[in-house]
Short mmCIF file of C-alpha atoms in Angstrom, two decimals:
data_model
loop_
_atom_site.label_atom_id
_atom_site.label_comp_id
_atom_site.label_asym_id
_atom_site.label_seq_id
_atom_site.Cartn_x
_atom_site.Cartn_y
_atom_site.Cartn_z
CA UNK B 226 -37.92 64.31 -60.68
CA UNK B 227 -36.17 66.81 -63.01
CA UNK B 228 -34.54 69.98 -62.35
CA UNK B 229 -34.17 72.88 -64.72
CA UNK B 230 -30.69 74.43 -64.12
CA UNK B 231 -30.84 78.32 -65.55
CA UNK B 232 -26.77 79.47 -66.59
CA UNK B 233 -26.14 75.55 -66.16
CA UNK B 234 -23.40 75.89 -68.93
CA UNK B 235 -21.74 78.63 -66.97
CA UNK B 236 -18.78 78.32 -64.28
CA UNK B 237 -21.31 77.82 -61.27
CA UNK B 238 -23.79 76.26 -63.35
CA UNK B 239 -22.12 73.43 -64.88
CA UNK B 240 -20.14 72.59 -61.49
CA UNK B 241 -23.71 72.48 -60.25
CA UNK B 242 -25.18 70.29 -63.43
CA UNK B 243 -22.09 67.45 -63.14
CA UNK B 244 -22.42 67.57 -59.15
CA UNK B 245 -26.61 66.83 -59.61
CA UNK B 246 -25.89 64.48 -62.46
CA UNK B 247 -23.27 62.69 -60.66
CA UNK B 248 -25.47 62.24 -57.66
CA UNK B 249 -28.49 60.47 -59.63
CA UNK B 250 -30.60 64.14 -60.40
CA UNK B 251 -32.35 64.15 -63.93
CA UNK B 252 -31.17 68.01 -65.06
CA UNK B 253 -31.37 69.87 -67.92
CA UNK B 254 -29.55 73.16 -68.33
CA UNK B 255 -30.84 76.30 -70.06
CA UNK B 256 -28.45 78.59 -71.24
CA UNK B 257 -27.90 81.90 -73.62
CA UNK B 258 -24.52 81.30 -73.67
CA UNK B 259 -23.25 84.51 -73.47
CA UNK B 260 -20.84 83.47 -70.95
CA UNK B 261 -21.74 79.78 -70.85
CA UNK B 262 -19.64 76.88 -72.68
CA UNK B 263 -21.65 73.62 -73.37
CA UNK B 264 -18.42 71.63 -73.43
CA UNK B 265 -18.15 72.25 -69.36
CA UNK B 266 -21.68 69.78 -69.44
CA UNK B 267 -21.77 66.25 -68.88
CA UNK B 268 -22.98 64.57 -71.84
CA UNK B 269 -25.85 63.29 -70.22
CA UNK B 270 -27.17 66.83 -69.64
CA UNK B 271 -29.39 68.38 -72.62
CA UNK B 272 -28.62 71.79 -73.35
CA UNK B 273 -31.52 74.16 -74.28
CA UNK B 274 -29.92 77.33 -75.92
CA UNK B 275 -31.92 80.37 -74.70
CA UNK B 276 -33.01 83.06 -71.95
CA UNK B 277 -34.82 83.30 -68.71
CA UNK B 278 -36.33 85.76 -70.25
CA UNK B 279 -38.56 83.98 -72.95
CA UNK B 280 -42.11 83.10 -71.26
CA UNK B 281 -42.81 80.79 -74.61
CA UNK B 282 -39.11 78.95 -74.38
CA UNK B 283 -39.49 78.42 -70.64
CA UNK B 284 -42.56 76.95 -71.23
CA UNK B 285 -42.20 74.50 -73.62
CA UNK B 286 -38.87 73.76 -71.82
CA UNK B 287 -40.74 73.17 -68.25
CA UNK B 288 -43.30 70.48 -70.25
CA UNK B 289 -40.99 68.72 -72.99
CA UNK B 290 -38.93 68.02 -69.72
CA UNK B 291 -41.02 67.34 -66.77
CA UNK B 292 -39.46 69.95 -65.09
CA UNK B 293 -40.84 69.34 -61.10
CA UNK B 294 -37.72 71.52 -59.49
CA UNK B 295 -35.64 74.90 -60.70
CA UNK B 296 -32.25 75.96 -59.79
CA UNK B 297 -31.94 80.12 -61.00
CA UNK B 298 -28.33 80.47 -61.88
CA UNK B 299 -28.79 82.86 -64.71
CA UNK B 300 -27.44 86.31 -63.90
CA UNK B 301 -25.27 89.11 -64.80
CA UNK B 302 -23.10 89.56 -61.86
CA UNK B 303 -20.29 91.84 -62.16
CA UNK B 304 -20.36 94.90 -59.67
CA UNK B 305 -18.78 97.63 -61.57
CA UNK B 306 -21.18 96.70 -64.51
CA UNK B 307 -24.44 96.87 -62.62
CA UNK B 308 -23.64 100.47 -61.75
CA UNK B 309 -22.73 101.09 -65.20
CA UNK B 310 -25.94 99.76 -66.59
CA UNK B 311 -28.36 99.27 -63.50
CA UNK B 312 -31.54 99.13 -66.14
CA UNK B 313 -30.14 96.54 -67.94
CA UNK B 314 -29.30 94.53 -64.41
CA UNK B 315 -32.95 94.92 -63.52
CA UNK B 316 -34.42 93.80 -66.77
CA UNK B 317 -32.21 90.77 -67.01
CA UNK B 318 -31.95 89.57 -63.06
CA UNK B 319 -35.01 90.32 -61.86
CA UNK B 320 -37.21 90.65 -65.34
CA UNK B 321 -36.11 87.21 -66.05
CA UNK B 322 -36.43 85.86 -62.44
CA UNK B 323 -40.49 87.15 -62.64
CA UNK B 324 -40.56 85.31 -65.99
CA UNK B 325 -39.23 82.02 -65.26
CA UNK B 326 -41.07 82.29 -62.03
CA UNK B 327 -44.26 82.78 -63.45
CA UNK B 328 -43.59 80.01 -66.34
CA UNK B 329 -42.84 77.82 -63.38
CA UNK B 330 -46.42 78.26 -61.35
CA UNK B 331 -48.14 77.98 -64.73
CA UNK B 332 -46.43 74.34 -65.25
CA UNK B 333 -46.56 73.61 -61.39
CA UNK B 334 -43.13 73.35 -60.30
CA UNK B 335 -42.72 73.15 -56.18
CA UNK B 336 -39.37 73.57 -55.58
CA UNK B 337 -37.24 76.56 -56.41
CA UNK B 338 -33.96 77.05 -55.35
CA UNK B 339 -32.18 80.83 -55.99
CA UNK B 340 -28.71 81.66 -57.00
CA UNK B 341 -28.90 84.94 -54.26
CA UNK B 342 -25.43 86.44 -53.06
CA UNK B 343 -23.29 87.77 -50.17
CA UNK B 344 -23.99 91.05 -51.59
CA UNK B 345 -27.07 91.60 -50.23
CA UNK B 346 -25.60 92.40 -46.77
CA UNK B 347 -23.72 95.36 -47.96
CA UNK B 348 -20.74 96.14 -45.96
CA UNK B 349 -22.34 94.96 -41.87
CA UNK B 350 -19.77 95.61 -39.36
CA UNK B 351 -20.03 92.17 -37.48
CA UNK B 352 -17.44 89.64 -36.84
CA UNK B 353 -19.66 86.66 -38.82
CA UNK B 354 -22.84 87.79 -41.16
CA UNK B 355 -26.09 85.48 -39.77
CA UNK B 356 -28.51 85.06 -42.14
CA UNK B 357 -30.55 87.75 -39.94
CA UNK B 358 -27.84 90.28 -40.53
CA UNK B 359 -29.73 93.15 -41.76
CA UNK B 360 -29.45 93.85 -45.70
CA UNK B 361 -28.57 96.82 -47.34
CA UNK B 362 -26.74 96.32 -50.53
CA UNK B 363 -24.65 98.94 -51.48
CA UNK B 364 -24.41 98.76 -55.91
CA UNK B 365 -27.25 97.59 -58.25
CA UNK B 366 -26.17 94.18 -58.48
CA UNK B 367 -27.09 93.29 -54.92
CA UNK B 368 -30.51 95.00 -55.22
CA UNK B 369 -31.18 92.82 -57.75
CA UNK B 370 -30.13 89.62 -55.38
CA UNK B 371 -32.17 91.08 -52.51
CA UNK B 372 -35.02 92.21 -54.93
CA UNK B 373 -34.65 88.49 -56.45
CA UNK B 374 -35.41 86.97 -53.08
CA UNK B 375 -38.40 89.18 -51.80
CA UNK B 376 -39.66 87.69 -55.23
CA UNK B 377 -38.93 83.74 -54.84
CA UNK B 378 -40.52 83.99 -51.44
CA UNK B 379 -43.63 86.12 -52.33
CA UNK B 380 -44.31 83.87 -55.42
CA UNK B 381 -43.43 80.68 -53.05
CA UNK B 382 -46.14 81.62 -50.81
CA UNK B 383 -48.80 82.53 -53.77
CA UNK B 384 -47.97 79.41 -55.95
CA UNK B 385 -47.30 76.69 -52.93
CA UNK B 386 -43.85 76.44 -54.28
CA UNK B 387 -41.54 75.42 -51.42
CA UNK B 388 -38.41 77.68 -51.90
CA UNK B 389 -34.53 78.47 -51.14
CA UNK B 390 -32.05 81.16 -51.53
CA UNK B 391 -28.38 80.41 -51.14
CA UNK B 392 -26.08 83.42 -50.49
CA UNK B 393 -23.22 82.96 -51.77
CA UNK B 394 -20.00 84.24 -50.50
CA UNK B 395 -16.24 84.36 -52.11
CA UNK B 396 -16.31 81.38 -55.16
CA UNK B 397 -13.46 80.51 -56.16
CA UNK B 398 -11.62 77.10 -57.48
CA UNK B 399 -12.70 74.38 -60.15
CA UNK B 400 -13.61 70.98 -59.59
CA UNK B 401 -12.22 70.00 -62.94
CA UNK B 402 -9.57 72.28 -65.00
CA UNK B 403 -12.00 72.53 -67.98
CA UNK B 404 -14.69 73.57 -65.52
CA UNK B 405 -12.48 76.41 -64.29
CA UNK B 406 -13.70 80.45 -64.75
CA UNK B 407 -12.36 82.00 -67.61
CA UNK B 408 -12.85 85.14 -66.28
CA UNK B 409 -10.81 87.82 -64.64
CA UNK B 410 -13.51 89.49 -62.67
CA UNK B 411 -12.11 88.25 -58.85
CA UNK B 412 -8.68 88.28 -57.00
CA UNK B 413 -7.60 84.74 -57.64
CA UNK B 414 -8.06 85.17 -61.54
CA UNK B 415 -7.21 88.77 -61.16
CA UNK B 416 -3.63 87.86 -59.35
CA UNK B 417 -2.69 85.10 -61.63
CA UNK B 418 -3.32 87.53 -64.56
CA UNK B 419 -1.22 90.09 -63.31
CA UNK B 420 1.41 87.07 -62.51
CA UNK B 421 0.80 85.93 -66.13
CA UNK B 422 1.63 89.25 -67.41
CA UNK B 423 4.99 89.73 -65.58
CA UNK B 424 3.64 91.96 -62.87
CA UNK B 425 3.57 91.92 -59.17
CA UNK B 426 -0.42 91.73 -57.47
CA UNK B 427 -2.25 94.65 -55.89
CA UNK B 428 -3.72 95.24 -52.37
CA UNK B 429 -6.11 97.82 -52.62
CA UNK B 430 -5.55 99.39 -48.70
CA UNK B 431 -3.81 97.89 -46.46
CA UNK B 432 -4.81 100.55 -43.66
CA UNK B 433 -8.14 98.60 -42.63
CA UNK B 434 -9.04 97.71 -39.00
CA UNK B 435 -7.57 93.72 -39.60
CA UNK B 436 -4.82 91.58 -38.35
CA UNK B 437 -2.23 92.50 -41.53
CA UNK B 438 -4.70 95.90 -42.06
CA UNK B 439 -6.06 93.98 -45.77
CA UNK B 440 -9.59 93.17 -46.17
CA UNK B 441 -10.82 89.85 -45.01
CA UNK B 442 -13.54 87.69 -46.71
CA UNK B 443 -14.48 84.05 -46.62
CA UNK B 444 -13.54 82.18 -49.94
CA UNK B 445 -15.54 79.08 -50.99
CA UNK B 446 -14.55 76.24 -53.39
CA UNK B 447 -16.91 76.16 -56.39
CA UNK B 448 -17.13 72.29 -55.63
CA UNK B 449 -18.22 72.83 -52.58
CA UNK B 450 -20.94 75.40 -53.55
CA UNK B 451 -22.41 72.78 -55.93
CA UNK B 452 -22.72 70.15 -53.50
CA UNK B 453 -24.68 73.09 -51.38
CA UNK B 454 -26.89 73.20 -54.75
CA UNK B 455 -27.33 69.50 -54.44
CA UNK B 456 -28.61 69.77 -50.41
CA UNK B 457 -30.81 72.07 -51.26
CA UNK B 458 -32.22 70.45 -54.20
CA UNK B 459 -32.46 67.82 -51.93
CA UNK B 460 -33.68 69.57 -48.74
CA UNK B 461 -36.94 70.78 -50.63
CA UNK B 462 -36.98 66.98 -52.39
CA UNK B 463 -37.35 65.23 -49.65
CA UNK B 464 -40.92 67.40 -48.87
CA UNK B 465 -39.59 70.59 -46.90
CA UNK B 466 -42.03 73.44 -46.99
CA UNK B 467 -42.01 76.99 -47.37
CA UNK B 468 -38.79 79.14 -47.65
CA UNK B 469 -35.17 78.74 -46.47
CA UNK B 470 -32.33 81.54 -46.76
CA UNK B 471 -28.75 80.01 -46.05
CA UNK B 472 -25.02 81.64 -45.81
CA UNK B 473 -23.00 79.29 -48.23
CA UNK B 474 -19.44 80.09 -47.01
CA UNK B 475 -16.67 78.47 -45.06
CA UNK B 476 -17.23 80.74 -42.00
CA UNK B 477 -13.83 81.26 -42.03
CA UNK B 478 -11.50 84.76 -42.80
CA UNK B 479 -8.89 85.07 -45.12
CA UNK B 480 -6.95 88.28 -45.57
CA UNK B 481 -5.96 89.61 -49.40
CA UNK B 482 -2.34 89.58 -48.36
CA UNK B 483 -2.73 85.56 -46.98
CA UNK B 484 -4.54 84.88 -50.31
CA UNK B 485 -1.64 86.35 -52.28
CA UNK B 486 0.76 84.39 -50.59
CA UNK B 487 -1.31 81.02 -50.65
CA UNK B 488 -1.08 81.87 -54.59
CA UNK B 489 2.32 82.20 -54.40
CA UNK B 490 3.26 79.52 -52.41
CA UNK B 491 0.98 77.45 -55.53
CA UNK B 492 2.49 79.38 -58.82
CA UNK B 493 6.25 79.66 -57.14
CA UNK B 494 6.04 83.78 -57.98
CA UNK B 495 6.09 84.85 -54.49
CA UNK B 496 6.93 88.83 -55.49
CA UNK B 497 5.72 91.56 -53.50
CA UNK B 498 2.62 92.69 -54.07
CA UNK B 499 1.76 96.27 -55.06
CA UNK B 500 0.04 98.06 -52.22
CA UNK B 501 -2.57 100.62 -53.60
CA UNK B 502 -5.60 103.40 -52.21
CA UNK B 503 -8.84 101.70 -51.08
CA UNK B 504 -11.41 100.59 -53.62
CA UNK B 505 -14.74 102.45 -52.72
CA UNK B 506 -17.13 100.14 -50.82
CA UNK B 507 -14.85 97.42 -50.07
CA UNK B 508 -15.91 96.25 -46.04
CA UNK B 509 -13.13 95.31 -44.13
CA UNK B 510 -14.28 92.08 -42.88
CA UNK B 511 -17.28 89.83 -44.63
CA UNK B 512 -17.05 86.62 -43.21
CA UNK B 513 -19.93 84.22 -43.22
CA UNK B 514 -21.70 82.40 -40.66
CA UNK B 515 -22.18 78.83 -42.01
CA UNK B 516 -24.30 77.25 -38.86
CA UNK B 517 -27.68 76.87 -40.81
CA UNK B 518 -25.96 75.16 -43.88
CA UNK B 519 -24.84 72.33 -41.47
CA UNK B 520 -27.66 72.68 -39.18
CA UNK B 521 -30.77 72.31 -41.66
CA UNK B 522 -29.03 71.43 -45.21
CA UNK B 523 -26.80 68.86 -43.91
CA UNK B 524 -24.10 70.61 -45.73
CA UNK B 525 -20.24 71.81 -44.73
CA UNK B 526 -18.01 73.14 -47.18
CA UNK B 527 -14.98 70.59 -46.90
CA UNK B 528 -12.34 71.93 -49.20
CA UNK B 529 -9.17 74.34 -48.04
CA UNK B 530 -8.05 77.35 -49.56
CA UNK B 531 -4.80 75.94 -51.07
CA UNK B 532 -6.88 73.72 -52.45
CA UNK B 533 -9.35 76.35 -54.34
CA UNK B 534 -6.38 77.96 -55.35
CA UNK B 535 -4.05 74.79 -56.65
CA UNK B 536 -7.47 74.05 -58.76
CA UNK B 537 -7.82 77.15 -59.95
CA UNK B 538 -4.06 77.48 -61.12
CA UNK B 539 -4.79 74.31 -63.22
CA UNK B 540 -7.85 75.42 -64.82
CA UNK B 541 -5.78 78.83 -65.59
CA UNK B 542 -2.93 77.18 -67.48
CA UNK B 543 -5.34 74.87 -69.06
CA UNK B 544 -7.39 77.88 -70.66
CA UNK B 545 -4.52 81.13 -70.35
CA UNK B 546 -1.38 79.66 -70.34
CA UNK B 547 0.92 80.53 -67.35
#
């Protein structure tokens, strides 16, 4: 079979492309490239240039290929931009989600697997977030993510398309230092940049109900998250049917100030980080529950923190200098 990866020349994406490709999975990537570089793909992986968003391209994508399975990838995702522009977060996550969903019953695809994200919870006050947590996303982006799901599964059950969302928590790391995010959109690129620059990090509240009163969240190696990509793939492969939701996180806590001084202990700049007010919205604890990933995908994220941070301090130097 072959599987159409959407944003497969993206940071995600391509981890997820080379970790199919390397397993034996026939994949082809679509990308716009607004934020995706085809060097990060393995030659073996044709790159179609283009958006979820073009019924005719999808189409003649989906045949030329063969396409029998579809991992969704493609998606703005920054916070602070979705409530910025929430139209344009709409239009593009879940407009192109209908699209490539509807281009996929028309060339009868039965597998679907979704890029969905921790953000759909919201901010739950509970030790470890189930998969049954309640959802109530709190900024535009993680409507979209819920909204996206509601969608797979409805058009799952109309089109016989066996289906599964993976919510993603904390990604960080790189698998390769050319594969690493360019970015500086979360802490670990957002602390080496400030490192970079000469300056000390910042803790945004350090007053919160936690061990060292920082925020706590659950960080998860980008390697790791594609080889959750590749049990899934392989989950609905192997003739699973109907729809599967799944917590893809170590189900383990990490505070900001432990991250900072994991980064430290990495880069050798161990300075004092910069204690500042609370960020609006920030939970203090999001922690996963990772018992269905192992239970039904076969899947347990294997790589440490200093790890996803020693990777991603490579790929930094490699593409920033530092």
């Amino acid at each position: 079979m072959t599987w159409l990866i959407t944003g497969g020349a993206g940071y995600i994406g391509a981890h997820v492309a080379r970790a199919m490709s390397e397993a034996g999975e026939r994949v082809v990537a679509l990308d716009d490239l607004s934020a995706g570089v085809p060097a990060r793909l393995p030659a073996e992986v044709p790159l179609v240039r283009g958006s979820s968003l073009d019924a005719e391209l999808l189409k003649r994508v989906l045949a030329e290929h063969a396409v029998t399975g579809v991992v969704h990838l493609a998606a703005r995702k920054q916070v602070a931009e979705s409530v910025a522009q929430p139209t344009r977060y709409y239009r593009e996550n879940v407009g192109g989600l209908a699209t490539l969903l509807d281009a996929a019953a028309g060339a009868g695809v039965e597998r679907f697997v979704f890029s969905s994200s921790a953000a759909v919870y919201g901010n739950p006050e509970v030790d470890l977030i189930t998969e049954d947590t309640p959802c109530a996303p709190v900024n535009p982006y993680g409507e979209t993510k819920l909204t996206g799901e509601w969608l797979v599964r409805a058009a799952g059950r109309a089109h016989g398309m066996a289906t599964v969302c993976l919510r993603y928590f904390n990604v960080a790391g790189a698998a390769a230092p050319e594969l690493a995010d360019t970015g500086v959109f979360n802490i670990v690129p957002m602390v080496f940049d400030r490192l970079t620059r000469d300056e000390a990090p910042r803790i945004f509240g350090a007053d919160y109900p936690t061990p060292d009163g920082t925020c706590v969240r659950d960080y998860i190696h980008v390697a790791d998250l594609a080889e959750a990509h590749l049990a899934a793939a392989r989950h609905l492969a192997s003739g699973a049917r109907g729809d599967l939701t799944v917590n893809i996180g170590r189900g383990e806590g990490v505070s900001v100030r432990e991250l900072i001084d994991v980064i430290g202990e990495v880069t050798g700049d161990r300075r004092a980080p910069v204690v500042e007010g609370r960020r609006p919205g920030d939970a203090p604890r999001a922690v996963a529950s990772a018992a269905r990933a192992a239970e039904v995908l076969g899947w347990t994220a294997r790589r440490s923190v200093p790890e996803m941070v020693g990777s991603a301090w490579r790929g930094w130097r490699l593409h920033r200098g530092g």
